[in-house]
Coordinates of C-alpha atoms in Angstrom, one line a residue:
M1 CA 0.0 0.0 0.0
I2 CA 1.3 3.4 -0.9
V3 CA 0.0 6.4 1.0
R4 CA 0.9 9.9 -0.2
I5 CA 1.1 12.7 2.4
A6 CA 1.1 16.3 1.2
Y7 CA 3.6 17.7 3.7
H8 CA 6.4 19.9 2.7
P9 CA 8.3 20.9 5.9
S10 CA 10.0 24.2 6.2
A11 CA 13.8 24.3 7.0
P12 CA 13.2 24.6 10.8
Q13 CA 10.6 21.8 10.7
R14 CA 12.9 19.5 8.8
L15 CA 15.6 20.2 11.3
F16 CA 13.1 19.3 14.1
H17 CA 12.4 16.0 12.4
E18 CA 16.0 15.0 11.6
T19 CA 17.9 16.1 14.7
T20 CA 19.4 13.4 16.9
A21 CA 19.7 15.7 20.0
D22 CA 18.1 14.3 23.2
E23 CA 16.0 17.3 24.1
I24 CA 14.7 19.5 21.4
G25 CA 12.5 22.6 21.6
Y26 CA 10.8 24.2 18.6
G27 CA 9.0 27.5 18.4
G28 CA 8.8 31.2 18.9
E29 CA 6.3 33.2 16.9
L30 CA 2.6 32.6 16.2
G31 CA 2.1 30.9 12.9
G32 CA 5.6 29.3 12.8
G33 CA 4.2 25.8 12.2
K34 CA 4.8 24.5 15.7
T35 CA 1.8 22.2 16.0
K36 CA 2.2 20.9 12.5
A37 CA 5.8 20.1 13.1
L38 CA 5.0 18.2 16.3
T39 CA 2.1 16.4 14.8
M40 CA 4.1 15.1 11.8
D41 CA 7.0 14.1 14.0
V42 CA 4.7 12.0 16.0
M43 CA 3.6 10.2 12.9
L44 CA 7.1 9.7 11.5
A45 CA 8.3 8.2 14.8
A46 CA 5.2 5.9 15.0
L47 CA 5.7 4.6 11.5
K48 CA 9.4 4.2 11.6
Y49 CA 9.4 2.2 14.8
P50 CA 6.7 -0.5 14.8
G51 CA 5.3 -1.3 18.2
S52 CA 6.6 1.9 19.8
T53 CA 4.7 4.0 22.3
T54 CA 4.8 7.8 22.2
Y55 CA 3.1 10.2 24.6
V56 CA 1.8 13.6 23.6
F57 CA 1.0 16.2 26.3
R58 CA -0.8 19.5 26.6
A59 CA -1.7 21.4 29.7
T60 CA -5.3 20.3 29.5
Y61 CA -7.3 17.8 27.4
Q62 CA -9.4 20.7 26.1
Q63 CA -6.4 22.4 24.6
G64 CA -5.2 19.1 23.2
E65 CA -8.6 18.5 21.5
D66 CA -8.8 22.0 20.1
T67 CA -5.4 22.1 18.6
L68 CA -3.4 18.9 18.5
L69 CA -6.2 16.5 17.8
E70 CA -7.7 18.6 15.1
E71 CA -4.4 18.9 13.4
M72 CA -3.8 15.1 13.7
E73 CA -7.2 14.3 12.2
R74 CA -6.4 16.5 9.3
S75 CA -2.9 15.2 8.8
Y76 CA -3.1 11.4 9.5
P77 CA -4.4 9.2 6.7
K78 CA -7.2 6.9 7.9
E79 CA -5.4 4.0 6.3
L80 CA -2.5 4.5 8.8
A81 CA -4.1 5.2 12.1
N82 CA -7.4 5.5 13.9
Y83 CA -8.2 7.5 17.1
I84 CA -10.0 5.8 20.0
K85 CA -11.7 8.6 22.0
Q86 CA -12.4 6.5 25.1
N87 CA -8.7 6.1 25.9
T88 CA -7.5 9.1 23.9
T89 CA -5.1 6.9 21.9
W90 CA -4.0 6.7 18.3
N91 CA -3.6 3.1 17.1
W92 CA -1.2 2.8 14.1
I93 CA -1.3 0.1 11.4
N94 CA 2.1 -1.3 12.5
G95 CA 1.2 -1.7 16.2
S96 CA 2.5 1.6 17.4
K97 CA 0.5 3.7 19.8
T98 CA 0.3 7.5 20.5
K99 CA -1.3 8.4 23.7
M100 CA -2.8 11.9 24.3
R101 CA -2.5 13.1 27.8
Q102 CA -2.8 16.3 29.9
C103 CA -0.3 17.7 32.4
N104 CA -0.9 21.0 34.3
S105 CA 0.9 20.2 37.5
L106 CA 3.4 17.9 39.2
A107 CA 0.5 15.8 40.5
D108 CA -0.6 15.3 36.8
A109 CA 3.0 14.3 35.9
K110 CA 3.2 11.8 38.7
K111 CA 0.1 10.0 37.3
N112 CA 2.6 8.5 34.7
D113 CA 4.7 6.7 37.3
G114 CA 5.8 3.3 35.9
K115 CA 4.9 4.2 32.3
E116 CA 7.5 4.0 29.5
F117 CA 7.6 6.8 26.9
N118 CA 9.6 5.8 23.9
K119 CA 9.3 9.4 22.9
L120 CA 7.9 12.3 24.8
Y121 CA 6.1 15.2 23.1
V122 CA 4.8 18.3 24.8
D123 CA 2.9 21.0 22.8
E124 CA 3.0 24.6 24.1
V125 CA 5.3 23.6 27.0
Q126 CA 5.3 27.2 28.4
H127 CA 2.0 26.4 30.1
L128 CA 3.6 23.7 32.3
P129 CA 5.4 24.5 35.6
F130 CA 9.0 23.4 35.6
D131 CA 8.6 20.6 38.2
A132 CA 5.9 18.9 36.0
F133 CA 8.0 19.0 32.8
D134 CA 11.1 18.0 34.7
Y135 CA 9.3 14.9 36.0
L136 CA 7.8 14.0 32.7
C137 CA 11.4 14.0 31.3
T138 CA 12.2 11.0 33.6
R139 CA 9.8 8.8 31.6
P140 CA 11.4 8.5 28.1
R141 CA 13.3 5.2 27.6
A142 CA 13.2 2.3 25.2
N143 CA 14.2 -1.4 24.9
K144 CA 17.4 -1.6 22.8
A145 CA 15.6 -4.2 20.6
L146 CA 13.3 -1.4 19.4
G147 CA 16.2 0.4 17.8
M148 CA 14.7 3.7 18.8
Q149 CA 16.3 6.8 20.3
P150 CA 14.2 8.1 23.2
Q151 CA 13.8 11.9 22.8
V152 CA 12.0 14.8 24.4
K153 CA 10.5 17.1 21.8
F154 CA 8.4 20.2 22.6
T155 CA 7.0 23.3 21.1
A156 CA 7.0 26.7 22.9
M157 CA 6.6 30.4 22.7
E158 CA 7.3 33.2 25.1
G159 CA 5.0 33.9 28.0
G160 CA 3.1 31.6 30.4
K161 CA 4.1 30.1 33.7
G162 CA 7.0 28.3 32.1
H163 CA 8.6 31.4 30.5
A164 CA 11.3 31.8 33.1
W165 CA 12.6 28.2 33.2
L166 CA 12.4 27.8 29.4
K167 CA 14.4 31.0 28.9
R168 CA 17.0 30.0 31.4
T169 CA 17.4 26.4 30.2
Y170 CA 16.8 26.5 26.4
I171 CA 17.1 30.1 25.2
D172 CA 19.9 31.8 27.2
K173 CA 22.2 28.8 27.3
L174 CA 21.9 27.6 23.7
D175 CA 22.8 29.0 20.3
P176 CA 19.8 28.8 17.9
N177 CA 19.6 25.5 16.0
I178 CA 22.9 24.2 17.3
P179 CA 22.9 21.2 19.7
K180 CA 24.8 21.8 22.9
L181 CA 26.6 19.0 24.6
T182 CA 26.4 18.6 28.4
V183 CA 28.4 15.8 30.0
V184 CA 26.5 14.5 33.0
K185 CA 27.9 12.1 35.7
D186 CA 25.9 9.4 37.3
E187 CA 26.1 10.1 41.0
K188 CA 25.8 6.3 41.8
T189 CA 28.2 4.7 39.3
G190 CA 30.4 7.6 38.4
E191 CA 29.8 6.9 34.7
E192 CA 29.6 9.9 32.3
Y193 CA 27.0 10.5 29.6
E194 CA 26.8 12.9 26.7
I195 CA 23.4 14.7 26.5
F196 CA 22.6 17.2 23.8
R197 CA 20.0 20.0 24.0
Q198 CA 18.8 22.0 21.1
F199 CA 16.3 24.9 20.4
I200 CA 15.1 25.6 16.9
P201 CA 13.5 29.0 16.4
A202 CA 10.5 29.2 14.1
S203 CA 9.1 32.4 12.6
L204 CA 6.0 33.2 10.6
E205 CA 8.1 33.8 7.6
D206 CA 9.3 30.1 7.7
N207 CA 5.7 28.9 7.3
K208 CA 4.9 29.0 3.5
H209 CA 1.6 27.2 4.0
I210 CA -0.3 29.8 6.0
D211 CA -2.5 32.3 4.3
D212 CA -0.9 35.5 2.9
N213 CA -2.9 37.9 5.0
Y214 CA -2.2 36.3 8.4
A215 CA 0.8 38.6 9.1
G216 CA -1.4 41.6 8.2
R217 CA -4.1 40.6 10.6
L218 CA -1.5 40.2 13.4
N219 CA -0.1 43.6 12.7
M220 CA -3.6 45.1 13.3
R221 CA -3.7 43.9 16.8
S222 CA -2.7 45.8 20.0
S223 CA 1.0 46.4 20.6
R224 CA 1.1 43.8 23.4
I225 CA -0.4 41.1 21.3
R226 CA 1.7 42.1 18.3
K227 CA 4.9 42.0 20.3
K228 CA 4.1 38.5 21.6
A229 CA 3.0 37.1 18.3
R230 CA 6.0 38.3 16.3
S231 CA 8.7 38.1 18.9
N232 CA 11.5 35.5 19.0
N233 CA 13.8 37.1 21.4
W234 CA 12.2 35.9 24.7
Q235 CA 13.4 39.0 26.5
S236 CA 9.9 40.2 27.3
V237 CA 7.5 38.3 29.5
D238 CA 3.8 38.3 28.4
G239 CA 1.8 38.9 31.5
A240 CA 4.8 40.2 33.5
A241 CA 3.8 41.1 37.1
F242 CA 6.2 44.1 37.1
P243 CA 6.5 45.3 33.5
E244 CA 7.9 48.7 34.8
W245 CA 11.1 47.0 35.9
K246 CA 14.1 48.6 34.2
N247 CA 17.7 47.2 34.2
Q248 CA 19.9 49.9 32.7
P249 CA 22.7 50.9 35.1
I250 CA 24.7 52.3 32.3
D251 CA 23.4 55.4 30.5
P252 CA 23.2 54.5 26.8
K253 CA 24.1 58.0 25.8
T254 CA 27.0 58.8 28.1
K255 CA 28.1 55.2 28.6
K256 CA 28.6 56.1 32.3
P257 CA 26.9 54.6 35.4
T258 CA 23.6 56.2 36.3
D259 CA 20.8 55.9 38.8
K260 CA 18.2 57.5 36.7
W261 CA 15.4 55.5 34.9
T262 CA 16.8 52.2 36.2
H263 CA 16.1 49.8 39.0
V264 CA 19.6 48.3 38.8
I265 CA 22.6 50.4 39.7
E266 CA 26.3 50.0 40.2
P267 CA 27.3 49.4 43.8
F268 CA 28.6 52.3 45.9
P269 CA 29.9 52.6 49.5
I270 CA 27.1 52.7 52.0
P271 CA 27.4 55.5 54.6
A272 CA 27.7 54.1 58.2
H273 CA 24.6 56.1 59.4
W274 CA 22.2 54.5 56.9
P275 CA 20.0 51.8 58.5
I276 CA 20.4 48.2 57.3
I277 CA 17.3 46.0 57.0
R278 CA 17.3 42.2 56.5
G279 CA 14.3 40.7 54.7
Y280 CA 13.8 36.9 54.9
D281 CA 11.5 34.4 53.3
H282 CA 11.9 30.9 54.8
G283 CA 12.3 27.7 52.8
R284 CA 13.8 24.2 53.0
A285 CA 12.3 22.1 50.3
K286 CA 11.7 25.3 48.4
P287 CA 14.4 28.0 48.2
Y288 CA 14.8 30.6 51.0
S289 CA 15.8 34.2 50.3
V290 CA 17.7 36.7 52.5
L291 CA 18.0 40.3 51.2
W292 CA 19.9 43.1 52.8
F293 CA 18.7 46.7 52.2
A294 CA 20.2 50.1 53.1
Q295 CA 17.7 52.9 53.6
S296 CA 19.1 56.2 52.5
D297 CA 18.6 59.6 54.1
E298 CA 16.7 62.6 52.7
M299 CA 19.8 63.7 50.7
Y300 CA 19.2 60.6 48.5
N301 CA 15.4 60.8 48.5
N302 CA 15.0 58.1 51.2
R303 CA 15.5 55.3 48.7
L304 CA 15.7 51.7 49.6
F305 CA 18.8 50.1 48.1
L306 CA 19.2 46.3 47.9
I307 CA 22.9 45.8 48.6
D308 CA 23.4 42.1 49.1
E309 CA 21.6 38.7 48.8
L310 CA 21.7 35.1 49.9
Y311 CA 19.6 32.7 47.9
G312 CA 19.1 29.2 49.2
G313 CA 18.1 27.4 46.0
T314 CA 19.4 25.5 43.0
D315 CA 19.3 26.6 39.4
D316 CA 16.2 24.5 39.1
E317 CA 14.5 26.4 41.9
E318 CA 14.8 23.5 44.4
G319 CA 15.5 24.2 48.0
L320 CA 18.9 23.3 49.6
D321 CA 17.3 21.3 52.4
E322 CA 19.3 23.2 55.0
T323 CA 18.4 23.4 58.6
V324 CA 17.6 26.8 60.3
S325 CA 21.0 26.6 62.1
Q326 CA 22.8 26.1 58.8
I327 CA 21.0 29.1 57.3
A328 CA 21.8 31.2 60.3
V329 CA 25.5 30.5 60.0
K330 CA 25.5 31.7 56.4
I331 CA 23.5 34.8 57.3
A332 CA 25.9 35.6 60.2
R333 CA 28.9 35.2 57.8
K334 CA 27.4 37.5 55.3
E335 CA 26.4 40.1 57.9
K336 CA 29.7 40.3 59.8
P337 CA 31.1 43.3 57.8
L338 CA 27.7 45.0 57.9
V339 CA 27.4 44.7 61.7
E340 CA 30.9 45.9 62.1
K341 CA 30.1 49.1 60.2
H342 CA 26.4 49.7 61.0
E343 CA 26.2 47.9 64.5
Y344 CA 22.6 47.0 64.2
I345 CA 20.6 45.1 61.5
E346 CA 16.8 45.2 61.6
G347 CA 15.2 41.9 60.6
I348 CA 11.8 41.6 58.9
A349 CA 10.4 38.2 58.0
D350 CA 7.2 36.3 57.2
P351 CA 5.3 36.0 60.6
A352 CA 5.1 32.3 60.0
I353 CA 8.6 31.9 61.4
F354 CA 7.2 32.9 64.8
G355 CA 4.7 30.0 64.7
K356 CA 5.3 26.4 65.9
N357 CA 4.3 24.8 62.7
Y358 CA 8.0 23.9 61.9
F359 CA 8.9 22.6 65.4
D360 CA 7.1 21.2 68.4
D361 CA 8.8 23.3 71.1
E362 CA 10.5 26.2 69.4
T363 CA 10.0 28.4 66.3
V364 CA 12.2 29.1 63.3
A365 CA 12.6 32.6 64.8
S366 CA 13.8 31.4 68.2
V367 CA 16.4 29.1 66.6
F368 CA 17.7 32.1 64.6
A369 CA 17.7 34.3 67.8
T370 CA 19.7 31.8 69.9
A371 CA 23.4 32.5 69.8
V372 CA 25.8 29.6 69.5
Y373 CA 28.9 29.2 71.8
D374 CA 31.8 26.8 71.8
E375 CA 33.0 24.8 74.8
N376 CA 35.1 27.7 76.0
G377 CA 32.2 30.1 76.0
A378 CA 33.3 32.0 72.9
M379 CA 30.5 33.0 70.5
I380 CA 30.5 30.9 67.3
R381 CA 27.4 32.5 65.8
P382 CA 25.6 35.6 67.0
P383 CA 21.8 35.8 67.3
I384 CA 19.9 36.6 64.1
D385 CA 16.9 38.7 65.3
F386 CA 13.7 39.5 63.5
R387 CA 10.9 41.9 64.6
D388 CA 8.2 39.9 66.3
P389 CA 4.7 40.8 65.1
R390 CA 3.2 39.6 68.4
S391 CA 4.9 42.4 70.3
D392 CA 5.6 45.0 67.6
P393 CA 2.4 46.8 66.4
E394 CA 4.0 48.3 63.3
V395 CA 5.2 45.0 62.0
A396 CA 2.0 43.2 63.1
Y397 CA 0.0 45.7 61.0
N398 CA 2.3 45.8 58.0
V399 CA 3.7 42.2 57.7
V400 CA 0.4 40.3 57.7
N401 CA 0.3 38.4 54.5
N402 CA -1.9 40.7 52.6
R403 CA -0.6 40.0 49.2
M404 CA -2.8 42.6 47.5
Q405 CA -1.4 45.3 49.6
G406 CA 2.1 44.0 49.2
I407 CA 2.0 44.0 45.4
E408 CA 0.5 47.5 45.3
L409 CA 3.3 48.9 47.5
F410 CA 5.9 47.0 45.4
H411 CA 4.5 48.7 42.3
E412 CA 4.7 52.1 44.0
A413 CA 8.3 51.4 45.1
L414 CA 9.2 50.8 41.4
M415 CA 7.7 54.0 40.2
F416 CA 9.9 56.8 39.0
D417 CA 9.6 60.5 39.8
A418 CA 9.9 63.2 37.3
S419 CA 13.7 63.1 37.5
G420 CA 13.9 59.3 37.0
I421 CA 14.4 58.2 40.6
P422 CA 12.4 55.3 41.9
G423 CA 11.9 54.3 45.6
L424 CA 13.6 50.9 45.2
Q425 CA 16.9 50.1 43.5
A426 CA 19.2 47.0 43.5
F427 CA 22.9 46.7 43.2
S428 CA 24.0 45.0 40.0
T429 CA 25.7 42.4 42.2
C430 CA 22.4 41.0 43.4
K431 CA 22.2 38.6 40.4
K432 CA 19.3 36.3 41.6
F433 CA 17.0 39.2 42.6
I434 CA 17.7 40.9 39.2
Q435 CA 16.9 37.7 37.4
H436 CA 13.8 36.8 39.3
I437 CA 11.8 40.0 39.5
P438 CA 11.3 40.6 35.7
E439 CA 10.5 36.8 35.3
L440 CA 7.5 37.0 37.7
V441 CA 4.1 36.7 36.0
K442 CA 0.5 37.5 37.0
D443 CA -1.5 34.8 38.6
E444 CA -3.9 33.3 35.9
K445 CA -6.8 33.2 38.4
N446 CA -6.1 36.5 40.0
P447 CA -4.3 38.9 37.6
D448 CA -3.9 41.4 40.4
D449 CA -1.5 39.0 42.2
V450 CA 1.8 37.5 41.5
A451 CA 1.8 33.8 40.5
S452 CA 3.3 31.7 43.3
V453 CA 3.1 28.3 41.7
G454 CA 6.0 27.3 39.4
T455 CA 7.7 30.7 39.8
A456 CA 10.8 31.9 41.6
D457 CA 8.9 34.3 43.9
H458 CA 11.0 33.9 47.0
D459 CA 13.1 37.0 46.4
Y460 CA 9.9 39.0 45.8
D461 CA 8.3 37.7 49.0
A462 CA 11.4 38.7 51.1
C463 CA 11.5 42.1 49.4
R464 CA 7.7 42.6 49.7
L465 CA 7.8 42.2 53.5
V466 CA 10.4 45.0 53.8
V467 CA 8.6 47.2 51.3
K468 CA 5.4 46.9 53.4
V469 CA 7.1 48.1 56.5
K470 CA 9.5 50.8 55.1
R471 CA 7.1 52.1 52.3
P472 CA 9.8 53.3 49.9
M473 CA 8.3 55.3 47.0
A474 CA 9.3 58.0 44.6
F475 CA 8.7 61.7 45.4
K476 CA 5.7 63.2 43.9
P477 CA 6.6 64.0 40.2
V478 CA 7.5 67.7 39.7
E479 CA 6.0 69.8 37.1
A480 CA 7.7 70.0 33.7
P481 CA 9.9 73.2 33.5
K482 CA 8.2 76.1 31.8
K483 CA 9.8 78.1 29.0
Y484 CA 11.4 81.3 30.0
K485 CA 12.9 84.2 28.0
P486 CA 16.7 84.2 27.8
D487 CA 18.5 85.8 30.7
P488 CA 21.6 87.4 29.1
L489 CA 22.6 89.3 32.2
D490 CA 22.4 86.1 34.4
M491 CA 20.1 87.8 36.8
A492 CA 18.2 84.7 37.8
R493 CA 18.7 83.5 41.4
K494 CA 20.8 80.2 41.6
D495 CA 20.5 77.6 44.3
D496 CA 23.4 76.0 46.2
Y497 CA 24.1 73.6 43.3
G498 CA 24.2 76.4 40.7
E499 CA 20.9 75.3 39.2
D500 CA 18.3 77.8 38.0
A501 CA 15.8 78.2 40.9
R502 CA 13.0 78.8 38.4
Y503 CA 13.0 75.1 37.5
G504 CA 12.4 73.8 41.0
T505 CA 14.4 71.5 43.2
V506 CA 16.7 69.3 41.2
L507 CA 17.0 65.7 42.4
R508 CA 20.6 64.8 41.9
I509 CA 22.5 61.6 41.4
P510 CA 24.7 61.0 44.4
D511 CA 28.4 61.4 43.5
I512 CA 29.2 58.0 45.1
I513 CA 27.0 56.3 42.5
V514 CA 28.2 58.0 39.4
G515 CA 31.8 58.2 40.5

């Protein structure tokens, strides 16, 4: 029997079919042929390896039916396969099976325990949290007699709850189209293995089968939709929780450090009289975050500067499984030079650390607050104190877990005044914080809140607690300067900085920042 299939893959689609990498992503723009590429690759694998079993996932069954299943029914000849709706499985003429499944959480992923995927396919993987996708990737394997290379293949575009981990793992670390080798070592046997990852960008221009006016219709949409539909750079996050975040510590015109119109600045010496505040979000299985802030005086607009950080998590956003005492030692080590210079550090944390939900007889806060001495009575580790909401009315009022109030104050802290100065800025050395804040997305069920599932929100939570107590925000924007007639005799009064007083008070960049 000869069956002819009218499929002429684009260059990116062909690469997606022919690559021998172990993990392959494909996607980018709307209309780039992602679903068609995945659909046809499923068929090619099923027909090439008789008796094989492939699994195809989408976040929900409804999404799978509305996109994948419709494309499969259009693309698969009835002579080669038939779809059994009761068990959502394609049965192929040669005994192969393709099973359609959903996965929207780690719990969904774990429903596949014990199952063997000869190949794993995930369509629109950006809708999956990292832990769910990571778990699914443990399933692909095959008996050597099958002669089949188990692979993970997925399609994706920017945005969604998976944007951050996709960008970190497959966009930032890989060159487009080129497989990258990673040598991994088995922790049990010591044996080394070569694993290749690859990401293949696809654009609308690559898809010669779509109607000619599709690009035109996309360009009629709003700027937000247009940017998402036609973007392949992954630098913007659709649905970002804090789109106002700016990372531009170097002025593009002068090429010099600046603190204007940016939330990231170059480090500078902190004056000894500025208060230091420690923000803390506890975690063990999940990451913990410790952030140190300096609160400036009126000369520098009472800004809150993030000056240092300690992040207790892996690159995959897993916790370090450290005890409170271990965390306290790390905090004390970090704080030693700050204490020597500023004497006192104010601690603000989630009120949960004062509850006994972690221990039977003592709290996380009490473990932190207990100094450790050696056998000779010398202090090994000083106490790490936090303000107790049970006896501190200000903290009790401000640090209650009112997330709506917290996100609103966080937005206000990021606002710029008329001179380009915000209420909150971070030193460029605080790499994790700078990475995590722009990656945060809005909660799908409550767009006014930050998504907490599948996102690295621990830095945000630690910062939010401090922001709620300290209330940093930009000064009220000043009016734009009016036009005046020239003053050839230089008769206008000047203020102490030599600025024309007619233009109001000038908010200046501190010399210690630009110097």
